Amino acid sequence: MKKMIKGLLCAALALAVTSPFVSCKKEAAGPIELTIWTHEDQNRTALEKGFIEAFEKENPNIKVNYVTYPSGKIKDIIVAGFAANQGPDIFNIEINDSYPFVVNGRVAPVDAVAAGYKNQKALVDAYLDKMLDPVTLDGKVYGLPLELTNWCVYLNKKIMRDAGLDPEKDAPLTWEDVASVSEKIAIHSGEIITRRGFDFRYPYYLISWIPMVEQLGGKLVSEDGKKAIIGDEAWLKALNYMRDFGPKGKNLGSPTYTAARKIFDNNNNEIAMSLSGLYQEQRMASSNPDFFKSEDWAVIPYPQWKNAANIVPCHYYGHYYMVNAQKSKAQQTAAWKLLGFMLSHAEDYLREVAIIQPMKSLFESETFKNMPYSQVFEEDLQKGSIVYYAENSPKIDSLLKTAVESVMLSGVKPEDALATLRKSVQEVLDEQ
């Protein structure tokens, strides 16, 4: 009878509160230890450790071990852990890398009730349309979004003015303009670029370069998923652009330089434009508060070709927290309970770390609306689509890297790079 009364009380609370998360202290028998592996982010680490501390006080039978790894290494570490059957209880990596865990049955479906929702429908309804599609298979949801990210262009007005440009009138909205503006801004010392106008997000080609091809009508994979590389004219124009942009062309940028987003916040006359997400604002506020508070920077939309066949912003991608299917049922339940608690604080994540959970309530909040240039990101997001994700997406991303960088760095002809890419991607598709 006591259990029944407690269950009814939790149900009543679920109807009474506006937040989708409901904290009901129904503890599993015996102590449970959970391990989380996640990519490092100093501000997010502090925030999530605070959530975990509060959760452990409410749930003294659950202890949480929080482990961070460098963003560039966590994928390989997680893959190795699962290969040895020693993966963590909870982990997150980008969706195009984590989706193979879903299709191969390595992660558990979301326990919506443990996560604080009435049922799976209530869970899905809490998020913007299609934002759970990348972790949904056969009607079941297999992950909860830590963040959903799209990239726009951060612009340094001071550098623009120093190059004799008007930051308002000359802000580039097309790829043709990006190249011409970059030529006016770039400073060289011999073959070395000491000040770049713009540079790409290497090696995130699925996210930030494939949209250039799609704007021109090309496709990575046919609608039925069987044929690779659609629309040669689009692909060749995009590859020629990269050749002309790189060291073998006008020498405006290269994968060999420090990532643009890592130096943009310095405001040290090194880079005028960088692709990054809304989260970059928090990093700027932490690393260079004077620059953040100034009027010397802005955010503009992801560029389009002048004669684009389609309007295609930078693809968005997600980091989804997932739970290891090899763990016991009690551990899985505790894991979803922890994740539901942590992710119920969407405004805190945005306010403290500037990362976006794609929840309807967040986009309607004043916290989101008051973030500088959040409207620019939202408008691109509404026009955009999720990055290509499939069991084979990590392989295809690597093949794109080889194709683009062979043109930029090794002088391979775009036609030859395209032929090699088509053959290689087709072989990957045929393996499925």
mmCIF file of N, CA and C in Angstrom, residues 40-116:
data_model
loop_
_atom_site.group_PDB
_atom_site.id
_atom_site.type_symbol
_atom_site.label_atom_id
_atom_site.label_comp_id
_atom_site.label_asym_id
_atom_site.label_seq_id
_atom_site.Cartn_x
_atom_site.Cartn_y
_atom_site.Cartn_z
ATOM 1 N N GLU A 40 35.742 16.993 -22.624
ATOM 2 C CA GLU A 40 36.085 18.020 -21.656
ATOM 3 C C GLU A 40 35.590 19.391 -22.092
ATOM 4 N N ASP A 41 35.115 20.117 -21.123
ATOM 5 C CA ASP A 41 34.667 21.502 -21.285
ATOM 6 C C ASP A 41 34.653 22.057 -19.871
ATOM 7 N N GLN A 42 35.594 22.917 -19.573
ATOM 8 C CA GLN A 42 35.806 23.356 -18.190
ATOM 9 C C GLN A 42 34.533 23.906 -17.551
ATOM 10 N N ASN A 43 33.811 24.748 -18.281
ATOM 11 C CA ASN A 43 32.598 25.342 -17.710
ATOM 12 C C ASN A 43 31.498 24.296 -17.523
ATOM 13 N N ARG A 44 31.344 23.418 -18.503
ATOM 14 C CA ARG A 44 30.306 22.390 -18.382
ATOM 15 C C ARG A 44 30.652 21.391 -17.293
ATOM 16 N N THR A 45 31.921 21.067 -17.156
ATOM 17 C CA THR A 45 32.339 20.131 -16.110
ATOM 18 C C THR A 45 31.941 20.648 -14.734
ATOM 19 N N ALA A 46 32.204 21.915 -14.472
ATOM 20 C CA ALA A 46 31.845 22.491 -13.174
ATOM 21 C C ALA A 46 30.330 22.452 -12.968
ATOM 22 N N LEU A 47 29.579 22.770 -14.012
ATOM 23 C CA LEU A 47 28.122 22.772 -13.911
ATOM 24 C C LEU A 47 27.591 21.371 -13.650
ATOM 25 N N GLU A 48 28.052 20.401 -14.426
ATOM 26 C CA GLU A 48 27.522 19.041 -14.289
ATOM 27 C C GLU A 48 27.963 18.390 -12.985
ATOM 28 N N LYS A 49 29.143 18.715 -12.514
ATOM 29 C CA LYS A 49 29.545 18.173 -11.210
ATOM 30 C C LYS A 49 28.654 18.730 -10.098
ATOM 31 N N GLY A 50 28.208 19.972 -10.274
ATOM 32 C CA GLY A 50 27.260 20.538 -9.317
ATOM 33 C C GLY A 50 25.929 19.809 -9.343
ATOM 34 N N PHE A 51 25.440 19.494 -10.552
ATOM 35 C CA PHE A 51 24.200 18.727 -10.674
ATOM 36 C C PHE A 51 24.353 17.349 -10.039
ATOM 37 N N ILE A 52 25.493 16.729 -10.281
ATOM 38 C CA ILE A 52 25.728 15.386 -9.744
ATOM 39 C C ILE A 52 25.761 15.409 -8.222
ATOM 40 N N GLU A 53 26.396 16.420 -7.671
ATOM 41 C CA GLU A 53 26.440 16.532 -6.205
ATOM 42 C C GLU A 53 25.029 16.653 -5.626
ATOM 43 N N ALA A 54 24.194 17.462 -6.262
ATOM 44 C CA ALA A 54 22.812 17.617 -5.800
ATOM 45 C C ALA A 54 22.047 16.309 -5.966
ATOM 46 N N PHE A 55 22.273 15.611 -7.064
ATOM 47 C CA PHE A 55 21.594 14.342 -7.319
ATOM 48 C C PHE A 55 21.996 13.298 -6.287
ATOM 49 N N GLU A 56 23.280 13.237 -5.962
ATOM 50 C CA GLU A 56 23.745 12.251 -4.991
ATOM 51 C C GLU A 56 23.164 12.511 -3.603
ATOM 52 N N LYS A 57 22.929 13.767 -3.270
ATOM 53 C CA LYS A 57 22.307 14.074 -1.977
ATOM 54 C C LYS A 57 20.873 13.575 -1.933
ATOM 55 N N GLU A 58 20.179 13.686 -3.069
ATOM 56 C CA GLU A 58 18.802 13.183 -3.148
ATOM 57 C C GLU A 58 18.752 11.670 -3.252
ATOM 58 N N ASN A 59 19.837 11.090 -3.772
ATOM 59 C CA ASN A 59 19.878 9.640 -4.021
ATOM 60 C C ASN A 59 21.159 9.066 -3.422
ATOM 61 N N PRO A 60 21.229 8.951 -2.103
ATOM 62 C CA PRO A 60 22.474 8.538 -1.448
ATOM 63 C C PRO A 60 22.935 7.127 -1.814
ATOM 64 N N ASN A 61 22.052 6.340 -2.437
ATOM 65 C CA ASN A 61 22.455 4.984 -2.850
ATOM 66 C C ASN A 61 23.146 4.986 -4.217
ATOM 67 N N ILE A 62 23.247 6.164 -4.859
ATOM 68 C CA ILE A 62 23.867 6.250 -6.183
ATOM 69 C C ILE A 62 25.103 7.153 -6.105
ATOM 70 N N LYS A 63 26.237 6.621 -6.513
ATOM 71 C CA LYS A 63 27.479 7.386 -6.571
ATOM 72 C C LYS A 63 27.915 7.509 -8.025
ATOM 73 N N VAL A 64 28.421 8.682 -8.397
ATOM 74 C CA VAL A 64 28.726 8.961 -9.803
ATOM 75 C C VAL A 64 30.200 9.320 -9.969
ATOM 76 N N ASN A 65 30.848 8.637 -10.893
ATOM 77 C CA ASN A 65 32.246 8.906 -11.247
ATOM 78 C C ASN A 65 32.247 9.629 -12.587
ATOM 79 N N TYR A 66 32.636 10.899 -12.592
ATOM 80 C CA TYR A 66 32.559 11.759 -13.779
ATOM 81 C C TYR A 66 33.949 11.908 -14.372
ATOM 82 N N VAL A 67 34.129 11.444 -15.619
ATOM 83 C CA VAL A 67 35.446 11.421 -16.255
ATOM 84 C C VAL A 67 35.375 12.173 -17.581
ATOM 85 N N THR A 68 36.333 13.082 -17.814
ATOM 86 C CA THR A 68 36.363 13.826 -19.071
ATOM 87 C C THR A 68 37.598 13.440 -19.892
ATOM 88 N N TYR A 69 37.427 13.520 -21.204
ATOM 89 C CA TYR A 69 38.515 13.253 -22.141
ATOM 90 C C TYR A 69 38.551 14.364 -23.192
ATOM 91 N N PRO A 70 39.707 14.619 -23.812
ATOM 92 C CA PRO A 70 39.774 15.617 -24.883
ATOM 93 C C PRO A 70 38.809 15.280 -26.007
ATOM 94 N N SER A 71 38.213 16.314 -26.591
ATOM 95 C CA SER A 71 37.216 16.101 -27.644
ATOM 96 C C SER A 71 37.762 15.262 -28.783
ATOM 97 N N GLY A 72 39.024 15.466 -29.129
ATOM 98 C CA GLY A 72 39.598 14.745 -30.255
ATOM 99 C C GLY A 72 39.953 13.291 -29.961
ATOM 100 N N LYS A 73 39.875 12.895 -28.692
ATOM 101 C CA LYS A 73 40.281 11.542 -28.326
ATOM 102 C C LYS A 73 39.142 10.681 -27.791
ATOM 103 N N ILE A 74 38.039 11.317 -27.376
ATOM 104 C CA ILE A 74 37.019 10.567 -26.666
ATOM 105 C C ILE A 74 36.378 9.482 -27.524
ATOM 106 N N LYS A 75 36.213 9.749 -28.818
ATOM 107 C CA LYS A 75 35.613 8.746 -29.697
ATOM 108 C C LYS A 75 36.404 7.445 -29.648
ATOM 109 N N ASP A 76 37.716 7.526 -29.845
ATOM 110 C CA ASP A 76 38.556 6.326 -29.861
ATOM 111 C C ASP A 76 38.565 5.639 -28.501
ATOM 112 N N ILE A 77 38.535 6.437 -27.436
ATOM 113 C CA ILE A 77 38.533 5.858 -26.088
ATOM 114 C C ILE A 77 37.238 5.084 -25.833
ATOM 115 N N ILE A 78 36.121 5.647 -26.257
ATOM 116 C CA ILE A 78 34.829 4.969 -26.063
ATOM 117 C C ILE A 78 34.760 3.698 -26.898
ATOM 118 N N VAL A 79 35.192 3.779 -28.166
ATOM 119 C CA VAL A 79 35.173 2.602 -29.033
ATOM 120 C C VAL A 79 36.026 1.492 -28.426
ATOM 121 N N ALA A 80 37.208 1.853 -27.932
ATOM 122 C CA ALA A 80 38.091 0.851 -27.315
ATOM 123 C C ALA A 80 37.465 0.265 -26.060
ATOM 124 N N GLY A 81 36.810 1.104 -25.266
ATOM 125 C CA GLY A 81 36.168 0.620 -24.055
ATOM 126 C C GLY A 81 35.068 -0.386 -24.346
ATOM 127 N N PHE A 82 34.230 -0.092 -25.326
ATOM 128 C CA PHE A 82 33.149 -1.011 -25.680
ATOM 129 C C PHE A 82 33.700 -2.283 -26.315
ATOM 130 N N ALA A 83 34.765 -2.157 -27.105
ATOM 131 C CA ALA A 83 35.356 -3.338 -27.732
ATOM 132 C C ALA A 83 35.860 -4.320 -26.685
ATOM 133 N N ALA A 84 36.311 -3.778 -25.551
ATOM 134 C CA ALA A 84 36.804 -4.622 -24.459
ATOM 135 C C ALA A 84 35.707 -4.958 -23.457
ATOM 136 N N ASN A 85 34.470 -4.590 -23.793
ATOM 137 C CA ASN A 85 33.323 -4.792 -22.886
ATOM 138 C C ASN A 85 33.546 -4.113 -21.545
ATOM 139 N N GLN A 86 34.206 -2.954 -21.591
ATOM 140 C CA GLN A 86 34.473 -2.180 -20.385
ATOM 141 C C GLN A 86 34.041 -0.726 -20.573
ATOM 142 N N GLY A 87 32.998 -0.537 -21.342
ATOM 143 C CA GLY A 87 32.489 0.797 -21.563
ATOM 144 C C GLY A 87 31.850 1.374 -20.311
ATOM 145 N N PRO A 88 31.668 2.686 -20.253
ATOM 146 C CA PRO A 88 31.069 3.335 -19.083
ATOM 147 C C PRO A 88 29.569 3.110 -19.040
ATOM 148 N N ASP A 89 28.958 3.490 -17.939
ATOM 149 C CA ASP A 89 27.495 3.417 -17.848
ATOM 150 C C ASP A 89 26.853 4.448 -18.773
ATOM 151 N N ILE A 90 27.437 5.646 -18.809
ATOM 152 C CA ILE A 90 26.902 6.765 -19.583
ATOM 153 C C ILE A 90 28.036 7.369 -20.398
ATOM 154 N N PHE A 91 27.738 7.771 -21.642
ATOM 155 C CA PHE A 91 28.764 8.433 -22.456
ATOM 156 C C PHE A 91 28.083 9.357 -23.455
ATOM 157 N N ASN A 92 28.881 10.228 -24.052
ATOM 158 C CA ASN A 92 28.391 11.021 -25.178
ATOM 159 C C ASN A 92 29.523 11.350 -26.137
ATOM 160 N N ILE A 93 29.214 11.250 -27.432
ATOM 161 C CA ILE A 93 30.050 11.744 -28.510
ATOM 162 C C ILE A 93 29.105 12.249 -29.584
ATOM 163 N N GLU A 94 29.642 12.878 -30.628
ATOM 164 C CA GLU A 94 28.791 13.432 -31.671
ATOM 165 C C GLU A 94 27.952 12.335 -32.320
ATOM 166 N N ILE A 95 26.769 12.713 -32.788
ATOM 167 C CA ILE A 95 25.805 11.731 -33.277
ATOM 168 C C ILE A 95 26.339 10.921 -34.445
ATOM 169 N N ASN A 96 27.090 11.530 -35.369
ATOM 170 C CA ASN A 96 27.584 10.755 -36.505
ATOM 171 C C ASN A 96 28.599 9.704 -36.078
ATOM 172 N N ASP A 97 29.177 9.864 -34.870
ATOM 173 C CA ASP A 97 30.066 8.835 -34.331
ATOM 174 C C ASP A 97 29.337 7.870 -33.399
ATOM 175 N N SER A 98 28.291 8.340 -32.748
ATOM 176 C CA SER A 98 27.614 7.491 -31.766
ATOM 177 C C SER A 98 26.484 6.662 -32.364
ATOM 178 N N TYR A 99 25.984 7.053 -33.549
ATOM 179 C CA TYR A 99 24.860 6.308 -34.137
ATOM 180 C C TYR A 99 25.175 4.823 -34.344
ATOM 181 N N PRO A 100 26.408 4.441 -34.713
ATOM 182 C CA PRO A 100 26.691 3.010 -34.814
ATOM 183 C C PRO A 100 26.418 2.239 -33.524
ATOM 184 N N PHE A 101 26.547 2.898 -32.371
ATOM 185 C CA PHE A 101 26.226 2.226 -31.103
ATOM 186 C C PHE A 101 24.733 1.903 -31.034
ATOM 187 N N VAL A 102 23.913 2.763 -31.634
ATOM 188 C CA VAL A 102 22.461 2.540 -31.630
ATOM 189 C C VAL A 102 22.108 1.347 -32.507
ATOM 190 N N VAL A 103 22.577 1.363 -33.760
ATOM 191 C CA VAL A 103 22.170 0.321 -34.703
ATOM 192 C C VAL A 103 22.772 -1.038 -34.351
ATOM 193 N N ASN A 104 23.846 -1.033 -33.577
ATOM 194 C CA ASN A 104 24.471 -2.300 -33.200
ATOM 195 C C ASN A 104 24.032 -2.789 -31.818
ATOM 196 N N GLY A 105 23.021 -2.139 -31.236
ATOM 197 C CA GLY A 105 22.454 -2.610 -29.985
ATOM 198 C C GLY A 105 23.337 -2.453 -28.782
ATOM 199 N N ARG A 106 24.286 -1.491 -28.824
ATOM 200 C CA ARG A 106 25.201 -1.338 -27.698
ATOM 201 C C ARG A 106 24.687 -0.377 -26.638
ATOM 202 N N VAL A 107 23.600 0.331 -26.931
ATOM 203 C CA VAL A 107 23.045 1.267 -25.953
ATOM 204 C C VAL A 107 21.586 0.930 -25.663
ATOM 205 N N ALA A 108 21.147 1.307 -24.474
ATOM 206 C CA ALA A 108 19.801 0.955 -23.997
ATOM 207 C C ALA A 108 18.798 2.036 -24.370
ATOM 208 N N PRO A 109 17.557 1.651 -24.652
ATOM 209 C CA PRO A 109 16.524 2.660 -24.905
ATOM 210 C C PRO A 109 16.286 3.500 -23.665
ATOM 211 N N VAL A 110 15.855 4.733 -23.879
ATOM 212 C CA VAL A 110 15.589 5.644 -22.765
ATOM 213 C C VAL A 110 14.457 5.090 -21.900
ATOM 214 N N ASP A 111 14.680 5.094 -20.611
ATOM 215 C CA ASP A 111 13.617 4.804 -19.639
ATOM 216 C C ASP A 111 12.971 6.146 -19.327
ATOM 217 N N ALA A 112 11.895 6.466 -20.053
ATOM 218 C CA ALA A 112 11.286 7.790 -19.953
ATOM 219 C C ALA A 112 10.800 8.091 -18.545
ATOM 220 N N VAL A 113 10.250 7.107 -17.887
ATOM 221 C CA VAL A 113 9.729 7.324 -16.535
ATOM 222 C C VAL A 113 10.874 7.601 -15.567
ATOM 223 N N ALA A 114 11.944 6.823 -15.662
ATOM 224 C CA ALA A 114 13.103 7.068 -14.800
ATOM 225 C C ALA A 114 13.690 8.457 -15.067
ATOM 226 N N ALA A 115 13.616 8.894 -16.315
ATOM 227 C CA ALA A 115 14.149 10.205 -16.680
ATOM 228 C C ALA A 115 13.226 11.350 -16.279
ATOM 229 N N GLY A 116 12.056 11.025 -15.712
ATOM 230 C CA GLY A 116 11.181 12.062 -15.188
ATOM 231 C C GLY A 116 10.001 12.420 -16.060
#
